[in-house]
PDB file of C-alpha atoms in Angstrom:
ATOM      1  CA  MET A  19       0.000   0.000   0.000  1.00 72.00           C
ATOM      2  CA  LYS A  20       2.541   2.537  -1.150  1.00 86.00           C
ATOM      3  CA  ALA A  21      -0.126   5.014  -2.156  1.00 82.00           C
ATOM      4  CA  LYS A  22      -1.639   4.995   1.339  1.00 84.00           C
ATOM      5  CA  ARG A  23       1.755   5.805   2.865  1.00 89.00           C
ATOM      6  CA  LYS A  24       2.220   8.596   0.334  1.00 86.00           C
ATOM      7  CA  MET A  25      -1.201   9.977   1.244  1.00 87.00           C
ATOM      8  CA  ASP A  26      -0.395   9.796   4.952  1.00 89.00           C
ATOM      9  CA  ARG A  27       2.897  11.643   4.442  1.00 91.00           C
ATOM     10  CA  LEU A  28       1.201  14.301   2.328  1.00 88.00           C
ATOM     11  CA  ASP A  29      -1.590  15.105   4.805  1.00 91.00           C
ATOM     12  CA  PRO A  30       0.584  17.187   7.189  1.00 92.00           C
ATOM     13  CA  VAL A  31       2.028  19.074   4.228  1.00 92.00           C
ATOM     14  CA  ALA A  32      -1.483  19.853   2.989  1.00 93.00           C
ATOM     15  CA  LYS A  33      -2.476  21.121   6.435  1.00 94.00           C
ATOM     16  CA  VAL A  34       0.585  23.387   6.614  1.00 94.00           C
ATOM     17  CA  ARG A  35      -0.037  24.741   3.109  1.00 94.00           C
ATOM     18  CA  LYS A  36      -3.706  25.375   3.916  1.00 95.00           C
ATOM     19  CA  ARG A  37      -2.811  27.143   7.138  1.00 96.00           C
ATOM     20  CA  GLU A  38      -0.174  29.233   5.362  1.00 95.00           C
ATOM     21  CA  MET A  39      -2.692  30.226   2.722  1.00 95.00           C
ATOM     22  CA  ASP A  40      -5.278  31.129   5.389  1.00 96.00           C
ATOM     23  CA  VAL A  41      -2.774  33.305   7.266  1.00 97.00           C
ATOM     24  CA  ILE A  42      -1.772  35.147   4.110  1.00 96.00           C
ATOM     25  CA  ALA A  43      -5.418  35.598   3.086  1.00 96.00           C
ATOM     26  CA  SER A  44      -6.116  37.033   6.532  1.00 97.00           C
ATOM     27  CA  GLN A  45      -3.218  39.465   6.134  1.00 97.00           C
ATOM     28  CA  ALA A  46      -4.551  40.518   2.737  1.00 96.00           C
ATOM     29  CA  SER A  47      -7.978  41.091   4.241  1.00 97.00           C
ATOM     30  CA  GLN A  48      -6.548  43.205   7.062  1.00 98.00           C
ATOM     31  CA  LEU A  49      -4.530  45.278   4.607  1.00 97.00           C
ATOM     32  CA  GLU A  50      -7.627  45.795   2.453  1.00 97.00           C
ATOM     33  CA  ARG A  51      -9.529  47.019   5.511  1.00 98.00           C
ATOM     34  CA  GLN A  52      -6.658  49.361   6.440  1.00 98.00           C
ATOM     35  CA  ILE A  53      -6.566  50.686   2.875  1.00 98.00           C
ATOM     36  CA  ARG A  54     -10.300  51.467   2.975  1.00 98.00           C
ATOM     37  CA  GLU A  55      -9.993  53.165   6.367  1.00 98.00           C
ATOM     38  CA  THR A  56      -6.950  55.192   5.307  1.00 97.00           C
ATOM     39  CA  ALA A  57      -8.615  56.206   2.035  1.00 97.00           C
ATOM     40  CA  THR A  58     -11.665  57.416   3.975  1.00 97.00           C
ATOM     41  CA  GLU A  59      -9.449  59.291   6.409  1.00 97.00           C
ATOM     42  CA  LEU A  60      -7.465  60.757   3.488  1.00 97.00           C
ATOM     43  CA  LYS A  61     -10.648  62.021   1.844  1.00 97.00           C
ATOM     44  CA  ALA A  62     -11.813  63.603   5.110  1.00 96.00           C
ATOM     45  CA  SER A  63      -8.399  65.204   5.577  1.00 95.00           C
ATOM     46  CA  GLN A  64      -8.436  66.499   2.011  1.00 95.00           C
ATOM     47  CA  ASP A  65     -11.900  68.001   2.516  1.00 96.00           C
ATOM     48  CA  ALA A  66     -10.812  69.645   5.792  1.00 95.00           C
ATOM     49  CA  TYR A  67      -7.725  71.053   4.088  1.00 94.00           C
ATOM     50  CA  MET A  68      -9.786  72.474   1.229  1.00 95.00           C
ATOM     51  CA  ARG A  69     -12.257  74.066   3.666  1.00 95.00           C
ATOM     52  CA  GLY A  70      -9.319  75.530   5.571  1.00 93.00           C
ATOM     53  CA  VAL A  71      -7.805  76.959   2.404  1.00 93.00           C
ATOM     54  CA  ASN A  72     -11.138  78.513   1.429  1.00 93.00           C
ATOM     55  CA  GLN A  73     -11.536  79.985   4.902  1.00 90.00           C
ATOM     56  CA  LEU A  74      -7.947  81.272   4.832  1.00 88.00           C
ATOM     57  CA  ASN A  75      -8.524  82.910   1.436  1.00 89.00           C
ATOM     58  CA  THR A  76     -11.695  84.517   2.748  1.00 88.00           C
ATOM     59  CA  VAL A  77      -9.822  85.964   5.731  1.00 85.00           C
ATOM     60  CA  ARG A  78      -6.963  87.169   3.518  1.00 86.00           C
ATOM     61  CA  THR A  79      -9.353  89.063   1.250  1.00 86.00           C
ATOM     62  CA  SER A  80     -11.253  90.589   4.151  1.00 83.00           C
ATOM     63  CA  GLY A  81     -10.013  93.473   6.207  1.00 78.00           C
ATOM     64  CA  ASP A  82     -10.072  91.468   9.452  1.00 78.00           C
ATOM     65  CA  ARG A  83      -6.793  89.559   9.708  1.00 75.00           C
ATOM     66  CA  GLN A  84      -6.790  88.750  13.393  1.00 81.00           C
ATOM     67  CA  ASN A  85      -6.827  84.962  13.029  1.00 81.00           C
ATOM     68  CA  LEU A  86      -4.662  84.813   9.923  1.00 85.00           C
ATOM     69  CA  LEU A  87      -1.596  83.276  11.598  1.00 87.00           C
ATOM     70  CA  THR A  88      -3.714  80.698  13.419  1.00 89.00           C
ATOM     71  CA  LEU A  89      -5.531  79.750  10.211  1.00 88.00           C
ATOM     72  CA  GLU A  90      -2.256  79.457   8.274  1.00 91.00           C
ATOM     73  CA  THR A  91      -0.819  77.171  10.948  1.00 93.00           C
ATOM     74  CA  SER A  92      -3.994  75.120  10.953  1.00 93.00           C
ATOM     75  CA  VAL A  93      -3.999  74.774   7.160  1.00 93.00           C
ATOM     76  CA  ASP A  94      -0.319  73.782   7.192  1.00 95.00           C
ATOM     77  CA  SER A  95      -1.078  71.128   9.801  1.00 95.00           C
ATOM     78  CA  LEU A  96      -3.962  69.777   7.717  1.00 94.00           C
ATOM     79  CA  LYS A  97      -1.726  69.697   4.648  1.00 95.00           C
ATOM     80  CA  GLU A  98       0.932  67.698   6.538  1.00 96.00           C
ATOM     81  CA  LYS A  99      -1.713  65.251   7.757  1.00 96.00           C
ATOM     82  CA  TRP A 100      -3.082  64.883   4.234  1.00 95.00           C
ATOM     83  CA  HIS A 101       0.412  64.302   2.846  1.00 95.00           C
ATOM     84  CA  SER A 102       1.197  61.773   5.582  1.00 97.00           C
ATOM     85  CA  LEU A 103      -2.024  59.843   4.910  1.00 97.00           C
ATOM     86  CA  TYR A 104      -1.293  59.872   1.186  1.00 97.00           C
ATOM     87  CA  HIS A 105       2.093  58.219   1.783  1.00 97.00           C
ATOM     88  CA  LYS A 106       0.583  55.766   4.260  1.00 97.00           C
ATOM     89  CA  LEU A 107      -2.039  54.766   1.682  1.00 97.00           C
ATOM     90  CA  ASN A 108       0.650  54.176  -0.941  1.00 98.00           C
ATOM     91  CA  GLN A 109       2.664  52.046   1.488  1.00 98.00           C
ATOM     92  CA  LEU A 110      -0.423  49.997   2.338  1.00 98.00           C
ATOM     93  CA  LYS A 111      -1.149  49.469  -1.357  1.00 97.00           C
ATOM     94  CA  GLN A 112       2.416  48.274  -1.951  1.00 98.00           C
ATOM     95  CA  ALA A 113       2.181  45.923   1.023  1.00 97.00           C
ATOM     96  CA  LYS A 114      -1.131  44.622  -0.360  1.00 97.00           C
ATOM     97  CA  GLN A 115       0.515  43.918  -3.717  1.00 97.00           C
ATOM     98  CA  GLN A 116       3.276  41.953  -1.982  1.00 97.00           C
ATOM     99  CA  VAL A 117       0.794  39.976   0.113  1.00 97.00           C
ATOM    100  CA  THR A 118      -1.313  39.305  -2.979  1.00 97.00           C
ATOM    101  CA  ALA A 119       1.774  37.891  -4.710  1.00 97.00           C
ATOM    102  CA  GLN A 120       2.463  35.723  -1.647  1.00 97.00           C
ATOM    103  CA  LEU A 121      -1.153  34.571  -1.686  1.00 96.00           C
ATOM    104  CA  ARG A 122      -0.931  33.579  -5.347  1.00 97.00           C
ATOM    105  CA  LEU A 123       2.219  31.583  -4.576  1.00 96.00           C
ATOM    106  CA  ALA A 124       0.549  29.916  -1.578  1.00 95.00           C
ATOM    107  CA  GLN A 125      -2.467  29.054  -3.759  1.00 95.00           C
ATOM    108  CA  ARG A 126      -0.175  27.515  -6.385  1.00 96.00           C
ATOM    109  CA  ASN A 127       1.575  25.496  -3.670  1.00 94.00           C
ATOM    110  CA  MET A 128      -1.758  24.348  -2.286  1.00 94.00           C
ATOM    111  CA  LYS A 129      -2.949  23.404  -5.770  1.00 95.00           C
ATOM    112  CA  ALA A 130       0.201  21.314  -6.276  1.00 94.00           C
ATOM    113  CA  VAL A 131      -0.470  19.477  -3.029  1.00 93.00           C
ATOM    114  CA  GLU A 132      -4.099  18.912  -4.019  1.00 94.00           C
ATOM    115  CA  VAL A 133      -3.004  17.481  -7.377  1.00 95.00           C
ATOM    116  CA  LEU A 134      -0.648  15.101  -5.568  1.00 92.00           C
ATOM    117  CA  GLN A 135      -3.405  14.131  -3.146  1.00 92.00           C
ATOM    118  CA  ASP A 136      -5.729  13.340  -6.061  1.00 93.00           C
ATOM    119  CA  LYS A 137      -2.991  11.337  -7.769  1.00 93.00           C
ATOM    120  CA  TYR A 138      -2.225   9.338  -4.619  1.00 91.00           C
ATOM    121  CA  GLN A 139      -5.925   8.723  -3.955  1.00 92.00           C
ATOM    122  CA  ALA A 140      -6.330   7.409  -7.498  1.00 93.00           C
ATOM    123  CA  GLU A 141      -3.305   5.151  -6.990  1.00 92.00           C
ATOM    124  CA  PHE A 142      -4.768   3.954  -3.691  1.00 91.00           C
ATOM    125  CA  ARG A 143      -8.118   3.163  -5.329  1.00 93.00           C
ATOM    126  CA  LYS A 144      -6.297   1.230  -8.062  1.00 93.00           C
ATOM    127  CA  GLU A 145      -4.385  -0.739  -5.427  1.00 91.00           C
ATOM    128  CA  LEU A 146      -7.631  -1.511  -3.606  1.00 91.00           C
ATOM    129  CA  ASP A 147      -9.328  -2.530  -6.846  1.00 91.00           C
ATOM    130  CA  ARG A 148      -6.342  -4.737  -7.704  1.00 91.00           C
ATOM    131  CA  GLN A 149      -6.457  -6.381  -4.268  1.00 90.00           C
ATOM    132  CA  GLU A 150     -10.196  -6.908  -4.552  1.00 91.00           C
ATOM    133  CA  GLN A 151      -9.794  -8.424  -8.005  1.00 92.00           C
ATOM    134  CA  ASN A 152      -7.023 -10.718  -6.741  1.00 91.00           C
ATOM    135  CA  PHE A 153      -9.257 -11.813  -3.862  1.00 89.00           C
ATOM    136  CA  LEU A 154     -12.153 -12.503  -6.235  1.00 88.00           C
ATOM    137  CA  ASP A 155      -9.849 -14.387  -8.609  1.00 87.00           C
ATOM    138  CA  GLU A 156      -8.508 -16.513  -5.755  1.00 89.00           C
ATOM    139  CA  ALA A 157     -12.056 -17.210  -4.523  1.00 86.00           C
ATOM    140  CA  ALA A 158     -13.093 -18.263  -8.038  1.00 85.00           C
ATOM    141  CA  ILE A 159     -10.050 -20.517  -8.372  1.00 87.00           C
ATOM    142  CA  ARG A 160     -10.745 -22.136  -4.985  1.00 85.00           C
ATOM    143  CA  SER A 161     -14.371 -22.630  -5.928  1.00 84.00           C
ATOM    144  CA  PHE A 162     -13.335 -24.121  -9.253  1.00 81.00           C
ATOM    145  CA  ASN A 163     -10.762 -26.388  -7.568  1.00 80.00           C
ATOM    146  CA  THR A 164     -13.332 -27.477  -4.968  1.00 82.00           C
ATOM    147  CA  ASN A 165     -15.840 -28.294  -7.720  1.00 76.00           C
ATOM    148  CA  GLN A 166     -13.139 -30.156  -9.679  1.00 77.00           C
ATOM    149  CA  THR A 167     -12.186 -32.309  -6.711  1.00 77.00           C
ATOM    150  CA  ARG A 168     -15.878 -33.115  -6.031  1.00 75.00           C
ATOM    151  CA  ASN A 169     -16.548 -34.000  -9.626  1.00 74.00           C
ATOM    152  CA  SER A 170     -13.482 -36.179  -9.970  1.00 70.00           C
ATOM    153  CA  GLY A 171     -13.852 -37.890  -6.636  1.00 57.00           C
TER     154      GLY A 171
END
């Protein structure tokens, strides 16, 4: 039963490959969630920056410039936050691409193991069928021999 031993040796490998693929898929999912959250935060930051710029322009064109320095500092801070979120989003997207490549590799590895499992199961079924056929052949021969000895005796 060589095929059975092959199947038994392959089972732990299949479990490890499956687990590896699940871990990587989980990482990809987490990165996707972080990308959505960061994109939402980036959009909110962009909107706040644009409102700040509009408000700053309104104050600059008006005669009242009391809060001008405060508004400029605030707008600069919003711009830095926006810029920081933009870079964070790009980093997350790059990380997602890397994890996606790892996931594709893990899926290929898992597929290879599944193909081997199918091959070994087919071999095992053939071995079982061969054993069953041998048993049936031996039973038929015994029956024939028993009938021969009865008929000749």
